CSV table of C-alpha atoms in Angstrom, one decimal:
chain,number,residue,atom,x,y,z
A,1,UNK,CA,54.9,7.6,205.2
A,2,UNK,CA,54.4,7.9,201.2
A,3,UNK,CA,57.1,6.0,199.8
A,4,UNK,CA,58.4,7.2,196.4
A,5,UNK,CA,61.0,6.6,193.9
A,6,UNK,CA,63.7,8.4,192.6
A,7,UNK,CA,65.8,7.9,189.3
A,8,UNK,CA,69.5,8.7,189.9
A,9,UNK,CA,71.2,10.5,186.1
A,10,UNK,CA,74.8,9.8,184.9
A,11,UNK,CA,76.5,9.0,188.4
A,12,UNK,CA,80.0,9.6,186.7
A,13,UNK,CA,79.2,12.6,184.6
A,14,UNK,CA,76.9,14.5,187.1
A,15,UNK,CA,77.9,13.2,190.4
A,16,UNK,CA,78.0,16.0,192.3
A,17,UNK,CA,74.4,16.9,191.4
A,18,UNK,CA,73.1,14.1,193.1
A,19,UNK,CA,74.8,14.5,196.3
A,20,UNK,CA,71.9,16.9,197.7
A,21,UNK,CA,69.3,13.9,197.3
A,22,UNK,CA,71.4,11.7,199.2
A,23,UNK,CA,72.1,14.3,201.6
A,24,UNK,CA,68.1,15.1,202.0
A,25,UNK,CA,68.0,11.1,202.7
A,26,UNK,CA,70.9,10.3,205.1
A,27,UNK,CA,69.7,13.3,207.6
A,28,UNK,CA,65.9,12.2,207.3
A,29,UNK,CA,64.8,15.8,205.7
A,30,UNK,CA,62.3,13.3,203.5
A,31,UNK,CA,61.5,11.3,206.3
A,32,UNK,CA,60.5,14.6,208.4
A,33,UNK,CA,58.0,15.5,205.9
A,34,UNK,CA,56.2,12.0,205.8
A,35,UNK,CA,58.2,10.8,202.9
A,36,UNK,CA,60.1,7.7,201.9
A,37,UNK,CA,62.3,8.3,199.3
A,38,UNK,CA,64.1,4.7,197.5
A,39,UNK,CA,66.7,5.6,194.7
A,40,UNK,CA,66.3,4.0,191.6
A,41,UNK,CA,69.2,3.4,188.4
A,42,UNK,CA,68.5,5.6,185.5
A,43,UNK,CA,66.9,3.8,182.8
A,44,UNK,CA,68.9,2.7,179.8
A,45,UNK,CA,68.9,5.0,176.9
A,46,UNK,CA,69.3,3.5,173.8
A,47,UNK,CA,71.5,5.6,172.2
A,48,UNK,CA,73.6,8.9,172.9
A,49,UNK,CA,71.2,11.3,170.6
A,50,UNK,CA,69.5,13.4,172.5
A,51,UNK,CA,65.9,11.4,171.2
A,52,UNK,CA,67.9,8.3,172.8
A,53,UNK,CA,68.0,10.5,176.3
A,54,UNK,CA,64.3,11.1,176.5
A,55,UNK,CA,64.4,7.2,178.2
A,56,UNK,CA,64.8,8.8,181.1
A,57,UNK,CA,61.6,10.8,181.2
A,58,UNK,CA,59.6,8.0,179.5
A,59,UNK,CA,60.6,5.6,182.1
A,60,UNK,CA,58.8,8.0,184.8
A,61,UNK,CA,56.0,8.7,182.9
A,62,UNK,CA,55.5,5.2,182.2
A,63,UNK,CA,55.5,4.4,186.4
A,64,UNK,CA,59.1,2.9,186.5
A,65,UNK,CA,59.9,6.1,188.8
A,66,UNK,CA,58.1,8.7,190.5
A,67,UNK,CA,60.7,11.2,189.6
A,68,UNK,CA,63.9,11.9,188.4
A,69,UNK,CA,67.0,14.0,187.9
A,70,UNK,CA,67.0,14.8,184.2
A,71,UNK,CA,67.4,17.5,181.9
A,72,UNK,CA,65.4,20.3,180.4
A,73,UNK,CA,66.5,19.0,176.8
A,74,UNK,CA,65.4,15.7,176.9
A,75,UNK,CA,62.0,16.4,178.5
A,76,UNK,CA,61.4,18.8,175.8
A,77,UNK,CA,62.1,16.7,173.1
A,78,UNK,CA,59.8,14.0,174.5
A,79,UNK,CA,57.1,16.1,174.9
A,80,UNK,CA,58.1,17.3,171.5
A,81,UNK,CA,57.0,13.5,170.6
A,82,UNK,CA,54.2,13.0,172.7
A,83,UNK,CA,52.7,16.7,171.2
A,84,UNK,CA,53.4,17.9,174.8
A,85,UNK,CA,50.7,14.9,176.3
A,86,UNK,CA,53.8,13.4,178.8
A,87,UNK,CA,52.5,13.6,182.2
A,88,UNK,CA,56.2,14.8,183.8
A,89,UNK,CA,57.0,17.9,184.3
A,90,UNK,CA,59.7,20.1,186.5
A,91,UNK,CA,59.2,20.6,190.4
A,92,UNK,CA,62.3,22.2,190.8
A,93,UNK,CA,65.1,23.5,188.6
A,94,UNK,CA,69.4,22.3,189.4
A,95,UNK,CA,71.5,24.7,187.6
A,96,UNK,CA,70.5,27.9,187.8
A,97,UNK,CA,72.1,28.9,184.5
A,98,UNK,CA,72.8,26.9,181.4
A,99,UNK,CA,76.5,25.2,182.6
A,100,UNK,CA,77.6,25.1,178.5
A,101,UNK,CA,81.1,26.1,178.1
A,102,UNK,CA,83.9,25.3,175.6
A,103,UNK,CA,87.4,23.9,176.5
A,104,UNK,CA,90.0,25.2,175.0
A,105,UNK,CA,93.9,24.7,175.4
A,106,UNK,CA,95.6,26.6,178.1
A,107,UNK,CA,97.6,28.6,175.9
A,108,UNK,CA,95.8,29.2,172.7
A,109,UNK,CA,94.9,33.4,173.5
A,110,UNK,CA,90.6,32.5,173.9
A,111,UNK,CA,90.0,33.6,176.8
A,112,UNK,CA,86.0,34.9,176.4
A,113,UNK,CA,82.9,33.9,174.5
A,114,UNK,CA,83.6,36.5,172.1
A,115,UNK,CA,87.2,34.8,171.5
A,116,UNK,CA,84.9,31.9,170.2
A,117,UNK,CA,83.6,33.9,167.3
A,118,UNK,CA,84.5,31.1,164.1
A,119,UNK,CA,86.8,29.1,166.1
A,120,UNK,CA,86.4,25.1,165.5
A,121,UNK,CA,84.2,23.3,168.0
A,122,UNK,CA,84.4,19.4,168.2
A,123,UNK,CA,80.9,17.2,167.5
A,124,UNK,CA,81.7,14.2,169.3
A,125,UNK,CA,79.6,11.3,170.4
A,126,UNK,CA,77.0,12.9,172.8
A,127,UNK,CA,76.1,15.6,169.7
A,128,UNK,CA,73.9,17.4,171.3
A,129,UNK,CA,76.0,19.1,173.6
A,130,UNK,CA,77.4,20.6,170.9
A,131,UNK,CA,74.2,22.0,169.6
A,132,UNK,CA,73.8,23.3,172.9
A,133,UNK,CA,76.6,25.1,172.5
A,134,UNK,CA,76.0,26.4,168.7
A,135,UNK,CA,72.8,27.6,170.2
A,136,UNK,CA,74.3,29.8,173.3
A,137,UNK,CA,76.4,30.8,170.8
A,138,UNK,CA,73.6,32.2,168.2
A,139,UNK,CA,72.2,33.4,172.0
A,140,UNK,CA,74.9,35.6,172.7
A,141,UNK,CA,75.4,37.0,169.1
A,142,UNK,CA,78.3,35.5,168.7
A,143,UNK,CA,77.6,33.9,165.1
A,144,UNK,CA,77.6,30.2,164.2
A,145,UNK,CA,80.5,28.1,165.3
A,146,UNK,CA,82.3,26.0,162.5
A,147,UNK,CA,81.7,22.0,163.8
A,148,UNK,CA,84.3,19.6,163.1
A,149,UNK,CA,83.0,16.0,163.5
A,150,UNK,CA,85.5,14.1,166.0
A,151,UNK,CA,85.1,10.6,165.9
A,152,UNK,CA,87.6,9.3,168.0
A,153,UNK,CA,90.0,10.8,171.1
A,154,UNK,CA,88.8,14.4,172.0
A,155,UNK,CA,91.7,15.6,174.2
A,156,UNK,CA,94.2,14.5,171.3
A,157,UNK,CA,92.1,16.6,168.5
A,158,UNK,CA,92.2,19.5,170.4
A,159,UNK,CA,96.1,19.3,171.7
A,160,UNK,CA,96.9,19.1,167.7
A,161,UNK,CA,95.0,21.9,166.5
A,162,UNK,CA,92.0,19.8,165.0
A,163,UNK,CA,89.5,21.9,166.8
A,164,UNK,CA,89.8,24.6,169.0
A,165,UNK,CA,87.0,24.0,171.2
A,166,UNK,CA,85.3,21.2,172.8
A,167,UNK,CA,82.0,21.8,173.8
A,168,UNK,CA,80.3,20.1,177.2
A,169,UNK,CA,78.9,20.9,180.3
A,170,UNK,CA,81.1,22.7,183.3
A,171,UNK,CA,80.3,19.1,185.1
A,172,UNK,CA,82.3,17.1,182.6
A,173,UNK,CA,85.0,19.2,182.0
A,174,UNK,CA,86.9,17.2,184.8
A,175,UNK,CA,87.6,14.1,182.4
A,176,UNK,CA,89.5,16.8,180.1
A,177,UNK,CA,92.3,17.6,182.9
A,178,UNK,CA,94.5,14.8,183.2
A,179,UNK,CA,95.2,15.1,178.7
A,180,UNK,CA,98.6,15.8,180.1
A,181,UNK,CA,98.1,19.6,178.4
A,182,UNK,CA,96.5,22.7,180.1
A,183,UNK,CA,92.9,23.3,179.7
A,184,UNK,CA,91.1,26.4,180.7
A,185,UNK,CA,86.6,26.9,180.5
A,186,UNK,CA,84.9,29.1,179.1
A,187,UNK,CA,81.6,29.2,180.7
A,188,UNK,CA,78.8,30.8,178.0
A,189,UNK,CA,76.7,31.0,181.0
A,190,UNK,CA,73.1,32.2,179.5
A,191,UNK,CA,70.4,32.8,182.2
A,192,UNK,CA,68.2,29.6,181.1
A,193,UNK,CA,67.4,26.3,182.9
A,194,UNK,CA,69.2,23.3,181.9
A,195,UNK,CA,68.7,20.5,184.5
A,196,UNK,CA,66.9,19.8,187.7
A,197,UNK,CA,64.1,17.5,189.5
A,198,UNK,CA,61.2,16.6,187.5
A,199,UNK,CA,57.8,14.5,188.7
A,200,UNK,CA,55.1,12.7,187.5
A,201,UNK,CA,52.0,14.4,186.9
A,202,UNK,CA,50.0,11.7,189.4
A,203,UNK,CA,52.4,13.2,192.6
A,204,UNK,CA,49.8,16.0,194.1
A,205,UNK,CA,51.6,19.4,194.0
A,206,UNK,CA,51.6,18.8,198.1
A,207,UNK,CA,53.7,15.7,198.0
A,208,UNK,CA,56.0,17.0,195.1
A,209,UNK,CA,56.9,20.5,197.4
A,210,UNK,CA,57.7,18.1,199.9
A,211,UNK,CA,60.1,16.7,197.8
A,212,UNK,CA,61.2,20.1,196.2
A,213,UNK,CA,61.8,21.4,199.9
A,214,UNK,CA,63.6,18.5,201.4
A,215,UNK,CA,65.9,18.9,197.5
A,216,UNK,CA,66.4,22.5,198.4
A,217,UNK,CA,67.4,21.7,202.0
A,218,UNK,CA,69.8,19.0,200.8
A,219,UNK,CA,71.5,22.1,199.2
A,220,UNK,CA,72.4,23.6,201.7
A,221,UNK,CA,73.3,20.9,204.3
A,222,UNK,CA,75.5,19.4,201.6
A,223,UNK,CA,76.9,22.8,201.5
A,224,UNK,CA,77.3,22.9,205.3
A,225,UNK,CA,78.5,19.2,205.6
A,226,UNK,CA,80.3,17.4,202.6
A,227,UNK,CA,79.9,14.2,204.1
A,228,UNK,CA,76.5,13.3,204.4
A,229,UNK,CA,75.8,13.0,200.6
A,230,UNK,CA,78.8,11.7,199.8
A,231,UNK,CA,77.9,8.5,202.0
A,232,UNK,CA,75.0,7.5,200.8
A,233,UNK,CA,76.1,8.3,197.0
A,234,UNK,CA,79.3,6.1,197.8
A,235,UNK,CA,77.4,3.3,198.9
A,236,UNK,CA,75.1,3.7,195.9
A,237,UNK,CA,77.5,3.9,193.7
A,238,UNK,CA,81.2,2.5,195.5
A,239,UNK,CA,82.7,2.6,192.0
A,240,UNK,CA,82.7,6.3,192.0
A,241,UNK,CA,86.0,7.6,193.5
A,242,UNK,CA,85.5,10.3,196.1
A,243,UNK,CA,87.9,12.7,194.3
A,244,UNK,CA,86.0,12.8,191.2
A,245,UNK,CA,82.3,13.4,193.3
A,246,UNK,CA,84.2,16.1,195.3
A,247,UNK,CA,85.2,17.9,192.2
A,248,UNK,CA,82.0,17.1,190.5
A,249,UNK,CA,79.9,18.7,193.6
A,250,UNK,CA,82.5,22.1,193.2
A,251,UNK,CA,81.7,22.6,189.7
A,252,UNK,CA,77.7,22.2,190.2
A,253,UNK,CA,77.7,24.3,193.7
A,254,UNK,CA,78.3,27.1,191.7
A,255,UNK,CA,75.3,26.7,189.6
A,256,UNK,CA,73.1,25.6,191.8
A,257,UNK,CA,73.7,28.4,194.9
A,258,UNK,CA,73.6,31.6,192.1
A,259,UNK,CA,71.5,34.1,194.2
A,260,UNK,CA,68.8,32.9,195.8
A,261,UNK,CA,67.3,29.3,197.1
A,262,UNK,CA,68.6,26.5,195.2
A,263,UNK,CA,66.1,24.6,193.6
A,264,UNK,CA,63.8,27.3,192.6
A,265,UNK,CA,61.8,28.3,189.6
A,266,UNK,CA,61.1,31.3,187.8
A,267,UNK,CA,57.8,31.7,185.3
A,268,UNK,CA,59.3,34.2,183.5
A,269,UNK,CA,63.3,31.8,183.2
A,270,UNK,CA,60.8,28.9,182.2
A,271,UNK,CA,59.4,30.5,179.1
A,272,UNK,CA,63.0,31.8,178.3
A,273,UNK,CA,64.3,28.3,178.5
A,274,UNK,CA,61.7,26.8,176.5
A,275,UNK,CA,62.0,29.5,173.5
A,276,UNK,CA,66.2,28.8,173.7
A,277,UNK,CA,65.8,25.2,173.8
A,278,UNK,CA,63.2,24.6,171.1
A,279,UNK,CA,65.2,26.9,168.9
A,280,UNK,CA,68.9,25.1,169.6
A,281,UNK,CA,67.2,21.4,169.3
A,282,UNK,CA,64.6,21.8,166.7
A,283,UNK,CA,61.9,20.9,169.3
A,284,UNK,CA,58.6,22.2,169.6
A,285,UNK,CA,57.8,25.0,171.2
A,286,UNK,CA,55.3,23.6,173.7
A,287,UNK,CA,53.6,25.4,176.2
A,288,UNK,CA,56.0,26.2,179.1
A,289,UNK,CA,53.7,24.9,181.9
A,290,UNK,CA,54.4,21.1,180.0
A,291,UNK,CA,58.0,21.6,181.5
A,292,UNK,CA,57.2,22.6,185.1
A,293,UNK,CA,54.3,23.1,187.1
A,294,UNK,CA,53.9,26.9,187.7
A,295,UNK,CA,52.4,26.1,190.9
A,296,UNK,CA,56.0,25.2,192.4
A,297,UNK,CA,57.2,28.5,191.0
A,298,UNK,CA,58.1,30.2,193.5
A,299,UNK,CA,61.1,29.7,195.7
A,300,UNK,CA,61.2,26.9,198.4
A,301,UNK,CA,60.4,28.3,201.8
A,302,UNK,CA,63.1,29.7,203.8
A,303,UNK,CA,62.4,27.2,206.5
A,304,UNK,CA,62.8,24.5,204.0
A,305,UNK,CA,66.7,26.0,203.3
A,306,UNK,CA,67.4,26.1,206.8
């Protein structure tokens, strides 16, 4: 049994995206392919910038853990540092498309990304995510948003008209609900990789398909049985309501099971995601196999899924 360790994200922001690990663990799909997974808490980052994210990445690179759930962004800008040298890359890919979308008020007429055009996004304090979404915006031909910095309460800048938009991931957009006003999304929804399971380069490409297989099988049994992740997430993390992981696993589902196997990668998505995400961040453009191995391209095994 090869005993590896994997390093949970934001267990309150991304929830839901976890719950496919756990599930992979609690029914012994790592177990039945000679592997003994022991999750790990996320390391520390420093800051909310998205330089101050790349702990994450460092932290497996530097042997802390074996792998990790992370995202594209903040690998990229660590390799970005390291001149593309870090030894993690991607072994299998969460959301199938980029989940950036913009929250707007319930009743204020935007109702697509072209509605967007020039309206007033929010910069808040995770700034990237606001980047993000200038750059899906510049993706879609849609022009440059206008960004109003919000220091303080998000939900009360947009119910008085300070900004018409606040920018985040479809995963977060639960904490925007309950502002006591209606919110709708507005899902951007560009064809580009934003999250998903990344390894250390030691792990042969053997072991990390395992891993990538038993991920992708986690899929669909958490699909087929909400319980099982949810258990071994709960006892992980008890201070995580049920509710909120529930909602959090809806709004990632969707993402993750669009067309195909989840967990898969696509050469030709990679190098589109790599070109979008050094443009939006001001990264490098590093070669796209120093984000995944190409090798684990192609879809998991239908066997794997079943």
């Amino acid at each position: 049994m090869q005993r590896l360790r994997l390093m949970t994200w934001c267990s309150s922001c991304v929830g839901g995206m976890h719950l496919p690990a756990f599930a992979a663990a609690e029914a012994g799909l790592f177990a039945d392919r000679g592997l003994e997974v022991q999750f790990v808490a996320a390391a520390r980052a420093p800051d909310y910038s998205l330089s101050g994210f790349t702990a994450r990445v460092k932290a497996v690179a530097a042997g802390d853990a074996d792998l990790a759930l992370t995202s594209v962004a903040y690998l990229l800008a660590a390799q970005t540092e390291a001149s593309g040298r870090l030894p993690v890359r991607f072994v299998a890919a969460c959301h199938q498309r980029n989940p950036i979308v913009g929250v707007v008020r319930e009743g204020s007429g935007l109702q697509a990304p072209r509605d967007l055009a020039g309206a007033r996004a929010a910069r808040w304090s995770i700034p990237w995510y606001t980047q993000e979404y200038a750059g899906a915006m510049h993706a879609l031909g849609l022009g440059t948003p206008q960004i109003v910095d919000v220091p303080g309460d998000l939900d009360h800048a947009l119910a008085s008209g300070v900004v018409d938009v606040i920018p985040t991931w479809m995963d977060m957009t639960l904490y925007h609900l309950d502002a006591g006003f209606g919110v709708r999304t507005i899902p951007l929804d560009l064809p580009v990789y934003s999250t998903g399971l990344v390894a250390a380069d030691h792990l042969a490409d053997e072991v990390a398909g395992q891993v990538r297989d038993a991920f992708a099988a986690g899929h669909e049994l958490q699909r087929e049985d909400p319980e099982v992740g949810l258990a071994g997430f709960r006892r992980r993390f008890p201070d995580i309501s049920e509710d909120h992981v529930r909602a959090n696993w809806k709004l990632y589902a969707s993402y993750a099971f669009d067309g195909g196997l989840p967990g898969r990668m696509d050469r030709e998505r990679w190098h589109d995601t790599v070109a979008y995400t050094a443009r939006t961040h001001g990264l490098a453009s590093v070669p796209a196999e120093r984000l995944y191995r190409p090798q684990l391209a192609a879809a998991p095994s239908a066997a794997a899924a079943a």
